[in-house]
């Protein structure tokens, strides 16, 4: 949570400093993320499997237009959800884990539009980190881990005026849990140490609003 507050503070500072610059956009995001099946198996005494439930995801981004058809964006996305999972802890057990998923991403966006048109298509990729907190409500244990993350997206901005547009998009986000770096939904209820590869893939549909900030 402290990392999220620091990011939001930095975002606000960037907006304040660059508000009078040419080619700055502020993006607000609102999407629905679908369920994702996850599992990790090392041996019969070290595994988990289940679902990271879908739900509402919100966020914001500050985008600098390097060229009229290309932008670079610093963005933050947040989802609070549940993860009903079976895991091994002196026998097979079940818990409905609480998850807080935070993506901090740097995105590159390529835009496509006709001169004078109201619709602006876009596509791009994202790289960054996923800071996820997990809590086992059964025993109260919790932990937070940071993973490398990447994403892809595409959609369109529909400009209602010269400065305000409606954003529609589809996106895929993935947090890569490499060897030795995953969550262990097992001993103690929530910890680190799963010894196998297990990546999270989240597909979402939604959009939001886009604002062109005043320039010189």
Short mmCIF file of C-alpha atoms in Angstrom, two decimals:
data_model
loop_
_atom_site.label_atom_id
_atom_site.label_comp_id
_atom_site.label_asym_id
_atom_site.label_seq_id
_atom_site.Cartn_x
_atom_site.Cartn_y
_atom_site.Cartn_z
CA UNK A 1 0.00 0.00 0.00
CA UNK A 2 2.85 2.40 0.76
CA UNK A 3 4.22 1.79 -2.75
CA UNK A 4 0.80 2.62 -4.21
CA UNK A 5 0.60 5.87 -2.23
CA UNK A 6 4.11 6.82 -3.37
CA UNK A 7 3.14 6.13 -7.00
CA UNK A 8 -0.01 8.27 -6.74
CA UNK A 9 2.02 11.10 -5.19
CA UNK A 10 4.57 10.91 -8.00
CA UNK A 11 1.75 10.88 -10.56
CA UNK A 12 0.24 14.01 -9.05
CA UNK A 13 3.64 15.72 -9.05
CA UNK A 14 4.17 14.86 -12.73
CA UNK A 15 0.75 16.26 -13.60
CA UNK A 16 1.54 19.49 -11.72
CA UNK A 17 4.92 19.93 -13.39
CA UNK A 18 3.77 19.03 -16.91
CA UNK A 19 0.26 20.46 -16.96
CA UNK A 20 1.42 23.33 -19.19
CA UNK A 21 3.43 21.09 -21.50
CA UNK A 22 2.31 20.14 -24.98
CA UNK A 23 0.93 16.64 -25.52
CA UNK A 24 0.04 15.44 -22.00
CA UNK A 25 -2.96 13.14 -21.45
CA UNK A 26 -4.59 11.97 -18.22
CA UNK A 27 -6.27 8.55 -18.52
CA UNK A 28 -8.84 7.15 -16.07
CA UNK A 29 -9.49 3.37 -16.25
CA UNK A 30 -12.48 1.23 -15.29
CA UNK A 31 -12.62 -2.43 -16.37
CA UNK A 32 -13.94 -5.87 -15.55
CA UNK A 33 -11.29 -8.59 -15.15
CA UNK A 34 -12.28 -12.22 -15.76
CA UNK A 35 -11.50 -15.31 -13.66
CA UNK A 36 -8.06 -16.90 -13.99
CA UNK A 37 -7.19 -20.52 -13.17
CA UNK A 38 -3.89 -20.85 -11.26
CA UNK A 39 -1.92 -23.83 -10.02
CA UNK A 40 1.55 -24.75 -8.87
CA UNK A 41 2.77 -28.31 -8.22
CA UNK A 42 6.18 -29.28 -6.88
CA UNK A 43 5.26 -32.59 -5.23
CA UNK A 44 2.30 -34.12 -3.38
CA UNK A 45 3.20 -32.12 -0.26
CA UNK A 46 3.84 -28.79 -2.00
CA UNK A 47 1.11 -27.48 -4.30
CA UNK A 48 -1.98 -25.32 -4.71
CA UNK A 49 -4.70 -24.93 -7.33
CA UNK A 50 -7.81 -22.86 -7.76
CA UNK A 51 -9.11 -19.59 -9.20
CA UNK A 52 -8.29 -15.92 -8.92
CA UNK A 53 -11.78 -14.47 -9.19
CA UNK A 54 -12.65 -11.73 -11.62
CA UNK A 55 -13.99 -8.34 -10.63
CA UNK A 56 -13.72 -4.60 -10.90
CA UNK A 57 -10.36 -2.99 -11.72
CA UNK A 58 -9.72 0.75 -11.61
CA UNK A 59 -6.71 2.96 -12.21
CA UNK A 60 -5.14 6.03 -13.76
CA UNK A 61 -2.26 6.92 -16.06
CA UNK A 62 -0.28 9.94 -17.16
CA UNK A 63 0.72 9.83 -20.84
CA UNK A 64 3.25 11.95 -22.69
CA UNK A 65 2.77 12.13 -26.46
CA UNK A 66 6.27 11.69 -27.85
CA UNK A 67 4.82 12.11 -31.35
CA UNK A 68 1.26 12.79 -32.55
CA UNK A 69 0.77 9.04 -33.07
CA UNK A 70 2.87 7.62 -30.22
CA UNK A 71 2.60 8.00 -26.43
CA UNK A 72 4.48 6.76 -23.37
CA UNK A 73 2.37 6.25 -20.25
CA UNK A 74 3.03 5.66 -16.55
CA UNK A 75 -0.01 3.92 -15.08
CA UNK A 76 -1.42 2.32 -11.93
CA UNK A 77 -4.16 -0.36 -11.80
CA UNK A 78 -5.84 -1.88 -8.71
CA UNK A 79 -8.11 -4.87 -8.11
CA UNK A 80 -9.44 -6.32 -4.83
CA UNK A 81 -10.63 -9.88 -5.23
CA UNK A 82 -10.81 -13.42 -3.80
CA UNK A 83 -8.88 -16.60 -4.59
CA UNK A 84 -10.66 -19.85 -3.57
CA UNK A 85 -7.81 -22.39 -3.54
CA UNK A 86 -7.03 -25.93 -2.47
CA UNK A 87 -3.58 -26.30 -0.93
CA UNK A 88 -1.52 -28.79 1.06
CA UNK A 89 -0.78 -28.17 4.74
CA UNK A 90 -0.60 -31.46 6.64
CA UNK A 91 -3.38 -32.62 4.37
CA UNK A 92 -5.42 -31.06 1.59
CA UNK A 93 -7.15 -27.88 2.77
CA UNK A 94 -9.21 -25.05 1.33
CA UNK A 95 -9.37 -21.30 1.92
CA UNK A 96 -10.90 -18.30 0.15
CA UNK A 97 -7.85 -16.00 0.16
CA UNK A 98 -8.14 -12.21 0.04
CA UNK A 99 -6.03 -10.58 -2.71
CA UNK A 100 -5.06 -6.99 -3.40
CA UNK A 101 -3.47 -6.76 -6.87
CA UNK A 102 -1.58 -3.59 -7.84
CA UNK A 103 0.02 -3.09 -11.26
CA UNK A 104 2.56 -0.30 -11.79
CA UNK A 105 3.31 -0.22 -15.51
CA UNK A 106 5.15 1.71 -18.20
CA UNK A 107 3.22 1.50 -21.47
CA UNK A 108 3.90 2.39 -25.08
CA UNK A 109 0.83 3.29 -27.15
CA UNK A 110 0.62 3.51 -30.96
CA UNK A 111 -2.33 5.52 -32.28
CA UNK A 112 -4.22 5.28 -35.60
CA UNK A 113 -6.70 7.91 -36.79
CA UNK A 114 -7.94 9.78 -39.84
CA UNK A 115 -7.35 13.56 -39.95
CA UNK A 116 -10.32 15.29 -38.35
CA UNK A 117 -11.89 11.99 -37.22
CA UNK A 118 -13.56 11.49 -33.84
CA UNK A 119 -12.30 7.90 -33.40
CA UNK A 120 -8.66 7.20 -32.53
CA UNK A 121 -7.61 3.53 -32.47
CA UNK A 122 -4.64 2.37 -30.39
CA UNK A 123 -2.57 -0.69 -29.52
CA UNK A 124 0.46 -1.21 -27.32
CA UNK A 125 2.40 -3.15 -24.73
CA UNK A 126 3.22 -2.71 -21.04
CA UNK A 127 6.08 -3.65 -18.72
CA UNK A 128 6.31 -3.15 -14.96
CA UNK A 129 5.68 -4.79 -11.60
CA UNK A 130 2.75 -6.42 -9.82
CA UNK A 131 2.62 -5.81 -6.06
CA UNK A 132 0.14 -8.34 -4.64
CA UNK A 133 -0.92 -8.81 -1.03
CA UNK A 134 -2.53 -12.08 0.04
CA UNK A 135 -4.30 -12.94 3.32
CA UNK A 136 -5.64 -16.24 4.56
CA UNK A 137 -8.86 -15.42 6.48
CA UNK A 138 -8.78 -18.88 8.06
CA UNK A 139 -5.72 -18.13 10.21
CA UNK A 140 -5.08 -14.41 9.62
CA UNK A 141 -1.64 -14.91 8.05
CA UNK A 142 -0.67 -12.51 5.23
CA UNK A 143 2.23 -11.53 2.99
CA UNK A 144 3.06 -9.18 0.10
CA UNK A 145 5.18 -10.04 -2.94
CA UNK A 146 6.42 -8.12 -6.00
CA UNK A 147 6.62 -9.77 -9.43
CA UNK A 148 7.69 -8.76 -12.92
CA UNK A 149 4.61 -8.11 -15.05
CA UNK A 150 3.77 -7.43 -18.69
CA UNK A 151 0.66 -6.66 -20.69
CA UNK A 152 -0.94 -6.07 -24.08
CA UNK A 153 -3.95 -3.93 -25.00
CA UNK A 154 -5.92 -2.45 -27.86
CA UNK A 155 -8.97 -0.28 -28.31
CA UNK A 156 -10.16 3.16 -29.28
CA UNK A 157 -10.65 6.67 -27.93
CA UNK A 158 -13.89 8.32 -29.03
CA UNK A 159 -13.47 12.08 -28.70
CA UNK A 160 -16.63 13.77 -27.44
CA UNK A 161 -14.87 17.14 -27.64
CA UNK A 162 -11.41 18.47 -28.44
CA UNK A 163 -10.21 17.74 -24.89
CA UNK A 164 -12.34 14.86 -23.52
CA UNK A 165 -12.79 11.35 -24.88
CA UNK A 166 -14.34 7.99 -23.96
CA UNK A 167 -11.88 5.07 -23.89
CA UNK A 168 -12.86 1.51 -24.88
CA UNK A 169 -10.27 -1.27 -24.62
CA UNK A 170 -9.40 -4.92 -24.13
CA UNK A 171 -6.25 -5.87 -22.21
CA UNK A 172 -4.22 -8.82 -21.00
CA UNK A 173 -2.04 -8.51 -17.89
CA UNK A 174 0.31 -11.17 -16.56
CA UNK A 175 2.33 -11.42 -13.37
CA UNK A 176 5.22 -13.85 -13.77
CA UNK A 177 5.88 -15.98 -10.69
CA UNK A 178 9.28 -17.47 -11.46
CA UNK A 179 11.03 -20.39 -9.75
CA UNK A 180 11.17 -19.79 -6.01
CA UNK A 181 9.28 -16.52 -6.32
CA UNK A 182 5.59 -17.45 -6.13
CA UNK A 183 3.04 -17.28 -3.35
CA UNK A 184 2.82 -20.35 -1.17
CA UNK A 185 -0.84 -20.93 -0.33
CA UNK A 186 0.10 -23.69 2.08
CA UNK A 187 2.22 -23.90 5.22
CA UNK A 188 1.20 -21.04 7.50
CA UNK A 189 -1.61 -20.20 5.09
CA UNK A 190 0.16 -17.53 3.06
CA UNK A 191 3.87 -17.20 2.47
CA UNK A 192 6.59 -17.29 -0.16
CA UNK A 193 8.37 -20.26 -1.60
CA UNK A 194 6.52 -22.27 -4.22
CA UNK A 195 9.31 -23.93 -6.16
CA UNK A 196 7.65 -24.11 -9.57
CA UNK A 197 6.63 -21.72 -12.34
CA UNK A 198 3.11 -20.32 -11.99
CA UNK A 199 2.02 -17.22 -13.88
CA UNK A 200 -1.19 -15.24 -13.53
CA UNK A 201 -3.04 -14.12 -16.68
CA UNK A 202 -5.84 -11.57 -16.35
CA UNK A 203 -8.00 -10.61 -19.32
CA UNK A 204 -10.14 -7.51 -18.97
CA UNK A 205 -12.70 -5.48 -20.90
CA UNK A 206 -13.65 -1.89 -20.17
CA UNK A 207 -12.42 1.58 -20.77
CA UNK A 208 -12.66 4.92 -19.05
CA UNK A 209 -12.01 8.54 -19.87
CA UNK A 210 -9.11 10.39 -21.50
CA UNK A 211 -8.34 14.08 -20.99
CA UNK A 212 -5.96 16.24 -23.00
CA UNK A 213 -4.34 18.59 -20.48
CA UNK A 214 -3.93 22.27 -21.40
CA UNK A 215 -0.76 23.07 -23.34
CA UNK A 216 1.15 26.25 -23.97
#
